[in-house]
XYZ file of C-alpha atoms in Angstrom:
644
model
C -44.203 -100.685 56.740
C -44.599 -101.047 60.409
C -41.905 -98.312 61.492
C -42.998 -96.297 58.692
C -46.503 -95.833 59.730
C -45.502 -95.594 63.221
C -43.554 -92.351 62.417
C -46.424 -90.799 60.282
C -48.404 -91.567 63.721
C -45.954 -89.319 66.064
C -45.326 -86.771 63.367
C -49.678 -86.364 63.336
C -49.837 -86.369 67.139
C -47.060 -83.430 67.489
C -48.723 -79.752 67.770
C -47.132 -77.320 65.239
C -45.928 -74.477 66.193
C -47.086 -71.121 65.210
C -45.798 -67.914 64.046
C -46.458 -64.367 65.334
C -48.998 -64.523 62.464
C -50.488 -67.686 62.949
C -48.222 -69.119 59.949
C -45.933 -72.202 60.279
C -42.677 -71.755 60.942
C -39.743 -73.005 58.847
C -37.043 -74.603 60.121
C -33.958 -73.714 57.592
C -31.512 -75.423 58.825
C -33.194 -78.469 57.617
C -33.775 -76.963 54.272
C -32.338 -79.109 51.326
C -31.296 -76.285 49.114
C -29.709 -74.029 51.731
C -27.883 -76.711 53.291
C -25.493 -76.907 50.410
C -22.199 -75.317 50.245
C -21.247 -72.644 47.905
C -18.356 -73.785 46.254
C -15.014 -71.268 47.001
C -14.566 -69.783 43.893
C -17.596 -68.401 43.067
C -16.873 -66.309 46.543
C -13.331 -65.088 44.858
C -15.039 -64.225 41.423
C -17.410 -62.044 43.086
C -15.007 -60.045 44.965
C -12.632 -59.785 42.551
C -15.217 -58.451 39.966
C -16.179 -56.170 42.657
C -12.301 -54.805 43.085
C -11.787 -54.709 39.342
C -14.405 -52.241 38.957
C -13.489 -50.290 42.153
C -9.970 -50.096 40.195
C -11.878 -49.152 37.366
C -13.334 -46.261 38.452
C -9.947 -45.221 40.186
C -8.166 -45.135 37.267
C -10.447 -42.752 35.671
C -11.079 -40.758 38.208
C -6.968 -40.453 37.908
C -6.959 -39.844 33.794
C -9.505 -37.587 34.715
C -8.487 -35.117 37.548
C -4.574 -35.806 37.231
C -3.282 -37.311 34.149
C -5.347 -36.201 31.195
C -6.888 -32.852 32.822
C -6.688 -30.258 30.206
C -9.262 -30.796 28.327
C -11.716 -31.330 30.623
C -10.864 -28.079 31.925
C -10.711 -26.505 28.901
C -14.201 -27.371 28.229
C -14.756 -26.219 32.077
C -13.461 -22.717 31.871
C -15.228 -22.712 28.177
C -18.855 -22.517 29.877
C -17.617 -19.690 32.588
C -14.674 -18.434 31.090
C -14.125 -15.886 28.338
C -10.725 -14.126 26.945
C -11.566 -10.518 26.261
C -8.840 -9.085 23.262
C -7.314 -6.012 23.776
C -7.091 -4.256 20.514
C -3.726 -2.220 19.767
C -4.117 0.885 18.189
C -3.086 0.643 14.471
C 0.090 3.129 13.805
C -0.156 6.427 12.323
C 1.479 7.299 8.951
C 3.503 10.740 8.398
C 4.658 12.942 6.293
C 8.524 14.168 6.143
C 7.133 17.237 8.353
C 4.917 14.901 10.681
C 1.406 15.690 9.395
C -1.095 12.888 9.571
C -1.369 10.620 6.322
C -3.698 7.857 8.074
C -4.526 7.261 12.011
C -7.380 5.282 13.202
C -10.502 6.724 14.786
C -13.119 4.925 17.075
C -15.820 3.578 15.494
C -19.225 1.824 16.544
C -20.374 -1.443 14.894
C -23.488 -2.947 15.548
C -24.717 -6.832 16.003
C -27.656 -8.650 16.917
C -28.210 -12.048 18.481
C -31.806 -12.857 16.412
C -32.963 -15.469 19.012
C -33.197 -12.667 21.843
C -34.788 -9.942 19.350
C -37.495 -8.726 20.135
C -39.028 -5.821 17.982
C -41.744 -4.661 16.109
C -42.210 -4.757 12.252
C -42.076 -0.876 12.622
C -39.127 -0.925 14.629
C -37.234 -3.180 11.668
C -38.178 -1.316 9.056
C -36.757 1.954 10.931
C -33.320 -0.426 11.611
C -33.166 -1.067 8.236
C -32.961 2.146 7.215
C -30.630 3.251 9.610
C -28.136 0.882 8.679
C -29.034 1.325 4.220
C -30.483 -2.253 4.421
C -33.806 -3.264 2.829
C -36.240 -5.234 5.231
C -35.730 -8.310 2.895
C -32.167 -8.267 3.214
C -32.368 -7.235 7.157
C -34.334 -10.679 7.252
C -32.224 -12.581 5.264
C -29.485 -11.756 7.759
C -31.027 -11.628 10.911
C -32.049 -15.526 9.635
C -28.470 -16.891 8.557
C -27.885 -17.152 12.223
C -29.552 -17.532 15.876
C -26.519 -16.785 17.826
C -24.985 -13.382 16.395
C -25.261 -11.512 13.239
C -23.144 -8.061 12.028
C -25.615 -5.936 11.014
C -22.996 -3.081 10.077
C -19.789 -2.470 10.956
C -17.995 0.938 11.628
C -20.857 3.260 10.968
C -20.873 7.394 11.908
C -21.231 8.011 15.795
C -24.934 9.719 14.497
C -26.500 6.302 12.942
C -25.611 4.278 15.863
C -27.581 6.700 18.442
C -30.080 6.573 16.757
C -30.215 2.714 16.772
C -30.021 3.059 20.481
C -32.807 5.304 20.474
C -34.721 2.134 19.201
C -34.185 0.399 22.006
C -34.611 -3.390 20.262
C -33.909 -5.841 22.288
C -31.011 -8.221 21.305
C -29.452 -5.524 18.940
C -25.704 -4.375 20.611
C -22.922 -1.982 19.770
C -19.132 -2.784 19.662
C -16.619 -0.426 19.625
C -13.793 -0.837 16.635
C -11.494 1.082 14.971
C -12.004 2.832 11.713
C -8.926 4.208 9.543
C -8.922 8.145 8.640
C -6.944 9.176 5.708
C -7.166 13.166 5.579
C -5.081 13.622 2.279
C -7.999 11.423 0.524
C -7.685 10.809 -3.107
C -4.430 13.395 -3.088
C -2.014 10.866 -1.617
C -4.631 7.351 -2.030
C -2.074 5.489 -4.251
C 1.033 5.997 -1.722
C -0.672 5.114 1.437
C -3.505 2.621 0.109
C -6.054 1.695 2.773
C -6.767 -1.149 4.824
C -9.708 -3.660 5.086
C -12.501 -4.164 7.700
C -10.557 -5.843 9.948
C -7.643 -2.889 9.669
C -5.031 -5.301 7.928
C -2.894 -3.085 5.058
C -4.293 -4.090 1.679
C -2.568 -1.884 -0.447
C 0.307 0.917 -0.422
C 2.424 2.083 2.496
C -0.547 0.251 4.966
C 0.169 -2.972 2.983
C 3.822 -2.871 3.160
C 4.482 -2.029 6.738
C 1.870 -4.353 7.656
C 3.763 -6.041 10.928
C 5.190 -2.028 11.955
C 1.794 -0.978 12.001
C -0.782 -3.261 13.207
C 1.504 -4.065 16.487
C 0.241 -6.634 18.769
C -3.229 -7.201 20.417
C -3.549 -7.899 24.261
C -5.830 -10.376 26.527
C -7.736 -10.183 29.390
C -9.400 -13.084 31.028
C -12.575 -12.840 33.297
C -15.147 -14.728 34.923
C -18.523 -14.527 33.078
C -22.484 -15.175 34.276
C -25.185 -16.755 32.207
C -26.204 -13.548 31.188
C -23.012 -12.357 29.989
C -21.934 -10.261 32.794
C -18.226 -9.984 34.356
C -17.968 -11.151 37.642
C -14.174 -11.519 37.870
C -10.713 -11.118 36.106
C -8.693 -14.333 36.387
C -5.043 -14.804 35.111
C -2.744 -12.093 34.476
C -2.890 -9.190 31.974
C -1.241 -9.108 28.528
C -1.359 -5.629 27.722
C -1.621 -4.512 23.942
C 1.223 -2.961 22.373
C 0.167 -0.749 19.984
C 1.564 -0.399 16.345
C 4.474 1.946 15.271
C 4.218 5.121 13.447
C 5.636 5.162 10.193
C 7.382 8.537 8.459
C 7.246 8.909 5.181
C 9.989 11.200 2.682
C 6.539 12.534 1.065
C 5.583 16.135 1.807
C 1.632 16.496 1.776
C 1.469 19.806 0.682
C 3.975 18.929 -2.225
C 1.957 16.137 -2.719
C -1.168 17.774 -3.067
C 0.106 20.668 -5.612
C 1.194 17.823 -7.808
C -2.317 16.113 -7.390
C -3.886 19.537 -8.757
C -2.180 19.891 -11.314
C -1.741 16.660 -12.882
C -5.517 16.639 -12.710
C -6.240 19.627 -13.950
C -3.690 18.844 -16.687
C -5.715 15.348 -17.559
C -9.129 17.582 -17.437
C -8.077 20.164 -19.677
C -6.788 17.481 -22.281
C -9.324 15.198 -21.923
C -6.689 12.695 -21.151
C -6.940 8.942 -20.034
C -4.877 9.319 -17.100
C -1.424 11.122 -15.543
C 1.165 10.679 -13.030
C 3.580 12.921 -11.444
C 6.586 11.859 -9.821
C 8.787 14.632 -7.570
C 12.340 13.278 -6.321
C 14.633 15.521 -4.116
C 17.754 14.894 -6.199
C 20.275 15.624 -2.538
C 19.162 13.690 0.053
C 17.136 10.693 -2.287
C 13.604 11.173 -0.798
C 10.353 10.981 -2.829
C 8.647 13.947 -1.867
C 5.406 13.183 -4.530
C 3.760 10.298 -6.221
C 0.691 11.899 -7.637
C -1.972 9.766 -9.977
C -5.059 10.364 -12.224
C -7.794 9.019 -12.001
C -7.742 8.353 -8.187
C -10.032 7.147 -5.263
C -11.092 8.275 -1.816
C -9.537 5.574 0.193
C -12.649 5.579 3.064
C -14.893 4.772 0.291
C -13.912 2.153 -1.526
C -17.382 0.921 -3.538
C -17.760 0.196 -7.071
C -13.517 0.817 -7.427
C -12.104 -0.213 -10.820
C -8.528 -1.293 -11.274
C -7.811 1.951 -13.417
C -8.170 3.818 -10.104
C -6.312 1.525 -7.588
C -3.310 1.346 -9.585
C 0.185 3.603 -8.791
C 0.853 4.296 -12.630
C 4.071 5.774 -11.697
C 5.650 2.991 -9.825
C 3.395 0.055 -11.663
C 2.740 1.476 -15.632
C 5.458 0.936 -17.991
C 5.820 2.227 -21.185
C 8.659 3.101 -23.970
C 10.918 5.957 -22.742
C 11.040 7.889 -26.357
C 13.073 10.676 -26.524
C 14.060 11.568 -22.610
C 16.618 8.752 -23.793
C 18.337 10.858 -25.945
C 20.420 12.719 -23.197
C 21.891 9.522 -21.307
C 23.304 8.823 -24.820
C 24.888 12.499 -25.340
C 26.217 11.993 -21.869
C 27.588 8.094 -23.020
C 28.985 9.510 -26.796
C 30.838 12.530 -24.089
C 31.925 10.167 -21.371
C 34.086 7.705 -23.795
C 35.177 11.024 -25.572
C 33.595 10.297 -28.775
C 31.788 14.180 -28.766
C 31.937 17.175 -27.200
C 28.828 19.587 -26.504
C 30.270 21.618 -29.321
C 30.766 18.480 -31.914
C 28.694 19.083 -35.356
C 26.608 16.326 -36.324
C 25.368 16.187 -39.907
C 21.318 15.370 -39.999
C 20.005 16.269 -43.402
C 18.058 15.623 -44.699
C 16.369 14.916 -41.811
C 15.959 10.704 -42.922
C 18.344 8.014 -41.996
C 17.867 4.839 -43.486
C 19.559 1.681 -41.969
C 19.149 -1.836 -42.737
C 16.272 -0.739 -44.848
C 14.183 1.121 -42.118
C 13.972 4.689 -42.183
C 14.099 6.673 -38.857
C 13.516 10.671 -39.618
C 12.901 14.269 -37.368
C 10.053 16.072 -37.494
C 11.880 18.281 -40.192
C 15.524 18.631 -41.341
C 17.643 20.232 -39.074
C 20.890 20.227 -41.202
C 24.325 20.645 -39.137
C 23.112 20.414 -35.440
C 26.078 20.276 -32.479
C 25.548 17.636 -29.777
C 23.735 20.680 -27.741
C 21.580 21.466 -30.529
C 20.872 17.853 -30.684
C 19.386 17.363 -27.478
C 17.443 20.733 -27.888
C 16.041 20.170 -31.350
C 15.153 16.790 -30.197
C 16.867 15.106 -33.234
C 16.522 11.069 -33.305
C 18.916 11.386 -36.728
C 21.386 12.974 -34.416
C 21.009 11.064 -31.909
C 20.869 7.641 -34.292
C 24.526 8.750 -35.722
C 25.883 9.278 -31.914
C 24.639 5.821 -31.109
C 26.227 3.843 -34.100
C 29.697 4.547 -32.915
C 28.630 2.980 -29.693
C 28.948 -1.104 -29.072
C 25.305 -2.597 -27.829
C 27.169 -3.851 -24.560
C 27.650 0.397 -23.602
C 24.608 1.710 -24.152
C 23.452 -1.250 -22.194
C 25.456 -0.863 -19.318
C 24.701 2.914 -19.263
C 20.970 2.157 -19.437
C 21.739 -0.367 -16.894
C 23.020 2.164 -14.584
C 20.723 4.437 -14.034
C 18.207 1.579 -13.045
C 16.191 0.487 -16.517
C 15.441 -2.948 -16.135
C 15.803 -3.198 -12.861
C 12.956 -3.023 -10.070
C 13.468 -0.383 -8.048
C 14.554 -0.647 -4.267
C 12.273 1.580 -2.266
C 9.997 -0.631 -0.151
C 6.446 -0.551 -2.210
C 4.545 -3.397 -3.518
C 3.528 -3.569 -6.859
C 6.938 -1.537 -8.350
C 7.541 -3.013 -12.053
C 11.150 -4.011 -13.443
C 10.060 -2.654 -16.902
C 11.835 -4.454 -20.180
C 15.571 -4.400 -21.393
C 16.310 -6.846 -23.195
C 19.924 -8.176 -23.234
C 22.618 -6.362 -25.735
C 23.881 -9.538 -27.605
C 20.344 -10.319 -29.350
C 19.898 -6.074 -30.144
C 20.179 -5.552 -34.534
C 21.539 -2.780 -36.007
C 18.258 -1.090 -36.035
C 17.159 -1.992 -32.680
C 20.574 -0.443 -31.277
C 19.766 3.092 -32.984
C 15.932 2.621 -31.687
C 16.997 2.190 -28.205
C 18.809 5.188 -28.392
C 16.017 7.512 -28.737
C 13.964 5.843 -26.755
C 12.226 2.451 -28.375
C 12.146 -1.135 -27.652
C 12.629 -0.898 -24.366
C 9.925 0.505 -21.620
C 10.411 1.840 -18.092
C 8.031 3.116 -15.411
C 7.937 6.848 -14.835
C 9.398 6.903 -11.688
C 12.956 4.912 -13.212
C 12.785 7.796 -15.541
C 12.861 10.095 -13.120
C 15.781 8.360 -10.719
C 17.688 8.200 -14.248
C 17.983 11.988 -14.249
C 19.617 12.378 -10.825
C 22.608 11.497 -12.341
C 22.200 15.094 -14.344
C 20.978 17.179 -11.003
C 24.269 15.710 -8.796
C 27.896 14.863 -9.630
C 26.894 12.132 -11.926
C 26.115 10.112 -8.985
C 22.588 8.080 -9.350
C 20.795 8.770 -5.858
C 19.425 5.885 -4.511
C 15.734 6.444 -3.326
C 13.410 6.483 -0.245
C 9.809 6.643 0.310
C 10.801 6.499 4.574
C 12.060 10.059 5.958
C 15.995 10.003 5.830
C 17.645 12.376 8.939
C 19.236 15.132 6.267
C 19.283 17.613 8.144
C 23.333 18.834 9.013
C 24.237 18.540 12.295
C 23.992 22.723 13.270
C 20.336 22.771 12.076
C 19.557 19.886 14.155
C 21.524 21.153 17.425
C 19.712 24.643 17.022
C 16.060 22.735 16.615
C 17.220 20.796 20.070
C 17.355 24.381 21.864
C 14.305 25.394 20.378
C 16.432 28.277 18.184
C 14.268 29.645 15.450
C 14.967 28.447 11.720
C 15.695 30.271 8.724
C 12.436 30.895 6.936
C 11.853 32.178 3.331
C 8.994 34.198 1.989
C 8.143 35.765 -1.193
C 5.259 35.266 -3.351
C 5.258 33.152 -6.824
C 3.729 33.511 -10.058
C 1.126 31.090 -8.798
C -2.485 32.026 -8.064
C -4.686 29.218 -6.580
C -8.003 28.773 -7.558
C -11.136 28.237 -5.195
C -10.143 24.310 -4.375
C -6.466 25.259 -4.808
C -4.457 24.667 -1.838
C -3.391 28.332 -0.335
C 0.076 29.506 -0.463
C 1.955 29.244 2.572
C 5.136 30.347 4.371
C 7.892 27.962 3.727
C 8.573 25.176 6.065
C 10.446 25.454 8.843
C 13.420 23.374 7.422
C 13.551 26.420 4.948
C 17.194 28.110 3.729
C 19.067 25.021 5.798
C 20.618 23.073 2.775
C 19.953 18.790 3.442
C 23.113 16.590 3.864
C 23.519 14.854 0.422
C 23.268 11.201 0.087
C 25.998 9.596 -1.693
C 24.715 7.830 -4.792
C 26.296 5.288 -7.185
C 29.061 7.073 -9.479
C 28.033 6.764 -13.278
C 29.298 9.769 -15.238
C 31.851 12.315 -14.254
C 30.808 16.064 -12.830
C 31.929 17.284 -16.157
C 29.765 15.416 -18.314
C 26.652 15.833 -15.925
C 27.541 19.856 -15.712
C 27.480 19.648 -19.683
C 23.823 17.289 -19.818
C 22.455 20.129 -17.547
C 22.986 22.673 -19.863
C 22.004 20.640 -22.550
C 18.726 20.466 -21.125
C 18.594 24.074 -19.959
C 19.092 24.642 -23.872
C 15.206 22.262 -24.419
C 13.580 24.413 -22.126
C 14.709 27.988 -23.762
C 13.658 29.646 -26.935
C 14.155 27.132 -29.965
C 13.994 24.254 -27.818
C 11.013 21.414 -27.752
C 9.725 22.755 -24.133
C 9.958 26.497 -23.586
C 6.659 25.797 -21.337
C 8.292 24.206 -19.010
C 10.145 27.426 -17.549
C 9.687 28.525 -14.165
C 8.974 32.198 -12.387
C 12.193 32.913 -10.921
C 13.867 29.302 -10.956
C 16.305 28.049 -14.174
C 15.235 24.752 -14.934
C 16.211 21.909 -17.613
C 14.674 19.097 -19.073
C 13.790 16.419 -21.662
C 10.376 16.525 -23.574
C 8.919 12.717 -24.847
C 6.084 12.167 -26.826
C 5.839 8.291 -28.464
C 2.870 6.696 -29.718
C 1.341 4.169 -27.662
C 1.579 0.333 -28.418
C -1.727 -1.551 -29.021
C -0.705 -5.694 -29.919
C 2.285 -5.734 -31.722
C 2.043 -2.023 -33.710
C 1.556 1.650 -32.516
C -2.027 2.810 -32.487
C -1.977 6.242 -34.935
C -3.617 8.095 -32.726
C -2.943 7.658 -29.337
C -0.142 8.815 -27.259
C 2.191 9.113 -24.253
C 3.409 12.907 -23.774
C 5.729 13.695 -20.935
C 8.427 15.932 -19.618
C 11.238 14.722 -17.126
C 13.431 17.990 -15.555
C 16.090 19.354 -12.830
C 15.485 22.724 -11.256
C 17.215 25.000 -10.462
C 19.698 24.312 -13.253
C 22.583 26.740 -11.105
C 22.481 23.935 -8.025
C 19.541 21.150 -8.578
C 17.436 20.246 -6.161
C 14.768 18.086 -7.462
C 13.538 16.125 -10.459
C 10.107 16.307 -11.403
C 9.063 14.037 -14.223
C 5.569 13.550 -15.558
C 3.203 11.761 -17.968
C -0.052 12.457 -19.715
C -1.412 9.017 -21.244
C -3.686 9.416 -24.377
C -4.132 13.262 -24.360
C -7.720 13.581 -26.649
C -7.958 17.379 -27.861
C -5.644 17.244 -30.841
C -2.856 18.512 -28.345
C -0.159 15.556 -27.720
C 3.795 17.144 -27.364
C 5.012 16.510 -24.462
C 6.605 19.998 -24.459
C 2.823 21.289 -24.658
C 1.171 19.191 -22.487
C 3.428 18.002 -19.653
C 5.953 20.433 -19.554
C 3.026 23.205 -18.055
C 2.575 21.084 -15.592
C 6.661 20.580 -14.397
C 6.772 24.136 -14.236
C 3.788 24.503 -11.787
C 5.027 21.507 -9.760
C 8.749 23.113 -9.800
C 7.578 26.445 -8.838
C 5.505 25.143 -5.781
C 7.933 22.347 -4.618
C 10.974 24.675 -4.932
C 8.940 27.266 -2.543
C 7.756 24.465 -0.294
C 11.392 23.368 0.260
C 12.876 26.962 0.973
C 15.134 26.878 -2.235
C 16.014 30.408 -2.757
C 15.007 31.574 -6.824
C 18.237 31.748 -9.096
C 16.816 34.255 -11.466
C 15.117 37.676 -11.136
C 13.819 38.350 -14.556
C 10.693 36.486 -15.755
C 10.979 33.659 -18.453
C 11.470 34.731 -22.177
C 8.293 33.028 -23.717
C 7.771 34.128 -27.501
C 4.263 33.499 -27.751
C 4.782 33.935 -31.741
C 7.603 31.257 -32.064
C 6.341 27.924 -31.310
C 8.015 25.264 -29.492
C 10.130 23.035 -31.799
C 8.318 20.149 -32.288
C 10.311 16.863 -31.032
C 10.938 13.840 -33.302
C 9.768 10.774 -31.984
């Protein structure tokens, strides 16, 4: 206890010493706790964790800015960086002589971004009505989004200067592309129309789709927060712009046949009509013409009655423009000549007890007389020396039951049922023209086989090159065509198209396409005159003769089909020809569906409106007349009604 108190005693009598501050100072080297070691590996954990996370951050600094880049800069360049499309310019549709059938136009569309508008209830109500939109509905839209809003696309040039003239704040213009169709409701169902955003939804715009619309371009730029372009980056991928496509039709052709297939439908208070025009030499459909019809640039409240091609998509049972494929088939295998004498009274034919009669009894007819009298007892008796697997092959042929190859969507097959399940009675049907349906343009490529060598011409709604080789050398040297002109029979009314001077391509005769052989020249010379004998004096369709051009053809009247009978008082009445009988050149067919004024014959109300169509088609094409006398019409002898 001694030493102990003796060191209390120094450690009292030693002075402390003082801070800067007047505080004690600390002496820590004799500090307990900081004396003591750290221990080693609490010095390697600490630097390692401090390298792990430098390693860390190194690595995804790499992913980052080397390895996994492109989406970082994708969302980069996404808040600077905008990609401007370069719309190509739709292609233009032709006609056979190069006239426009559908080009596009500029057009102005306007759009809003609602967050940045900034107008008065005035000013909306006058926007409204500028663009045919209520103020309820202008709200309703300018609310479905804060960001950007259509508030109409492709209006007239006028309506969107006058939104200008606003001046509302937030509302823009944008210009598009609008399609132009000048032919309008003439020549709607061949080139169909296209939607808002100019892709082909029906017709010649739907089916060459990819030839048209070509390929849209790029531009890349640089863009402020306001929306401004401050620079082009990358390189330029220029638009290419869509093809032009050339159609076989002729407008003005196509526009006579409109006329009068409309007036035709008018005047018989019909349901509807087609008209189909075929140039029987080179193959090409000059005119597909269809009633009712729309304007193709104004497209609201359209029905399905109006959209549809009847020629190409309608089917319906031949009737009696059967009757001279089966003359031709009973002549080909030698079983008649023109001049054979068929026995038809009494005008009845019964067979496996179904009777099949004429309109009246004809007595001894020849096979001529036949055709012209429009016998189906004559025609019955021709057909039951024929096996089912002929007349099938011959209808075959000329393309029944088959879909036609020219390029359009919507073309029908039609119905022909295999031979091997056809009865007795279905066999002598099918010969004059029932159980077995067809649109009205097969009808009309069945008849080239009359108009050429027996050959049926394969057909084109495209432009073929026709023209022989001298023509075309003398066009190449700018060497004047031969040109006809002469005045028809035909006066135009006040919305009438004018008469004109034949086209240029007038008096030079088209290279002939070669067609698929089905009956010999001789059998097809002896059809044509046949059907030169319907449209004369005793036959079923003296109407259908022409100022200054012989002509031929088939009259069909059948009643229409309603469930599984024939409704008793509706009908199908149409007339399918050749003109000119001395060297055909074209084959005009056409249909009047449920004609309403008591009138139904096909020989009275289609064959008027073959003869107009000849008369202007033949002078459109430059086809010199084949008769100078006008045609022999006894208004007191009426046409001879056709059986059917």
């Amino acid at each position: 206890m001694s030493r102990v108190g003796s060191l209390l005693r120094r450690l009292a009598g030693r002075p402390r010493r003082q801070g800067a501050a007047g505080m004690p100072t600390v002496r820590y080297a004799t500090s307990p706790l900081l004396a003591s070691r750290t221990p080693p590996w609490r010095v390697k954990f600490l630097i390692g964790a401090i390298g792990l996370g430098f390693a860390v951050l190194i690595g995804r600094a790499a992913w980052i800015q080397i390895i996994h880049n492109d989406f970082y800069l994708q969302q980069g360049a996404s808040r600077y960086e905008r990609r401007i499309a370069l719309p190509a310019n739709r292609g233009r549709i032709l006609d056979r002589n190069g006239e426009l059938l559908a080009s596009s136009v500029p057009a102005p569309s306007l759009w809003a971004i609602p967050k940045d508008m900034s107008a008065s209830p005035e000013d909306l109500r006058k926007l409204g009505k500028l663009i045919d939109m209520s103020p309820a509905d202008l709200k309703k839209r300018l609310g479905s989004s804060q960001n950007f809003v259509w508030l109409r696309r492709q209006v007239p040039d006028e309506v969107a200067q006058k939104v200008a003239a606003l001046k509302i704040k937030g509302v823009y213009e944008l210009r598009e592309s609008r399609r132009q169709y000048p032919e309008g409701e003439a020549a709607a169902h061949i080139i169909g129309f296209t939607n808002i955003e100019d892709k082909g939804q029906e017709g010649i715009e739907l089916a060459y789709q990819s030839q048209l619309a070509g390929r849209d371009g790029a531009r890349h730029v640089i863009k402020d927060r306001l929306g401004r372009v401050v620079e082009a980056v990358g390189d330029l991928v220029p638009a290419e712009d869509g093809q032009p496509v050339q159609l076989s039709i002729d407008a003005k052709i196509q526009f006579y046949a409109y006329q009068r297939i409309r007036d035709a439908v008018v005047q018989h208070k019909a349901k509807a009509g087609s008209v189909v025009v075929l140039d029987a030499l080179t193959g090409e459909i000059l005119a597909l013409a269809n009633v009712p019809s729309y304007t193709p640039e104004d497209r609201r409240n359209l029905t399905g009655a109006q959209l549809r091609n009847r020629a190409l998509t309608d089917t319906f049972e031949p009737g009696s423009t059967m009757k001279p494929l089966i003359a031709a088939l009973a002549i080909e295998s030698r079983r008649v000549r023109p001049d054979t004498v068929i026995q038809t009274a009494p005008g009845r034919l019964t067979i496996d007890g179904s009777t099949i009669s004429d309109s009246h009894a004809h007595g001894d007819l020849t096979v001529a007389q036949v055709i012209q009298k429009s016998s189906n007892v004559g025609t019955a008796k021709m057909a039951l020396q024929m096996q089912p697997r002929e007349m099938w092959e011959m209808y075959t042929a000329v393309g029944l039951g088959q879909k036609p190859q020219i390029g359009f969507p919507g073309v029908v097959t039609g119905r022909l049922r295999p031979y091997k399940s056809w009865r007795r009675i279905e066999q002598v049907t099918m010969s004059y023209g029932y159980g077995l349906s067809a649109s009205l343009f097969q009808l009309a490529q069945s008849y080239t086989i009359f108009a050429t060598d027996g050959q049926l011409v394969p057909m084109s709604l495209l432009k073929r090159d026709t023209e022989p080789a001298p023509a075309r050398k003398l066009a190449e040297q700018g060497g004047a065509r031969p040109t006809l002109a002469f005045k028809t029979a035909f006066r135009p009314g006040e919305d009438d198209a004018t008469e004109e001077q034949a086209p240029r391509t007038a008096g030079v005769d088209p290279v002939p396409v070669k067609g698929k052989p089905v009956i010999s020249p001789a059998t097809a010379r002896a059809v044509r005159e046949m059907l030169q004998l319907a449209t004369g004096p005793g036959g079923t369709a003296p109407k259908a003769q022409t100022m200054g051009y012989s002509v031929g053809g088939k009259t069909g009247t059948a009643r229409k089909q309603e469930g599984k009978g024939y409704a008793g008082n509706k009908y199908r009445s149409w007339f399918v020809g050749i003109a000119p009988i001395s060297k055909p050149r074209i084959v005009v067919a056409v249909m009047v569906d449920e004609p309403g004024n008591g009138v139904y014959y096909g020989g009275e109300v289609a064959a008027p409106v073959f003869s107009q169509v000849v008369q202007q088609t033949l002078h459109r094409l430059g086809v010199m007349p084949d008769q100078h006398v006008e045609p022999q019409i006894i208004s007191a002898q009426p046409a001879e009604q056709e059986s059917f």
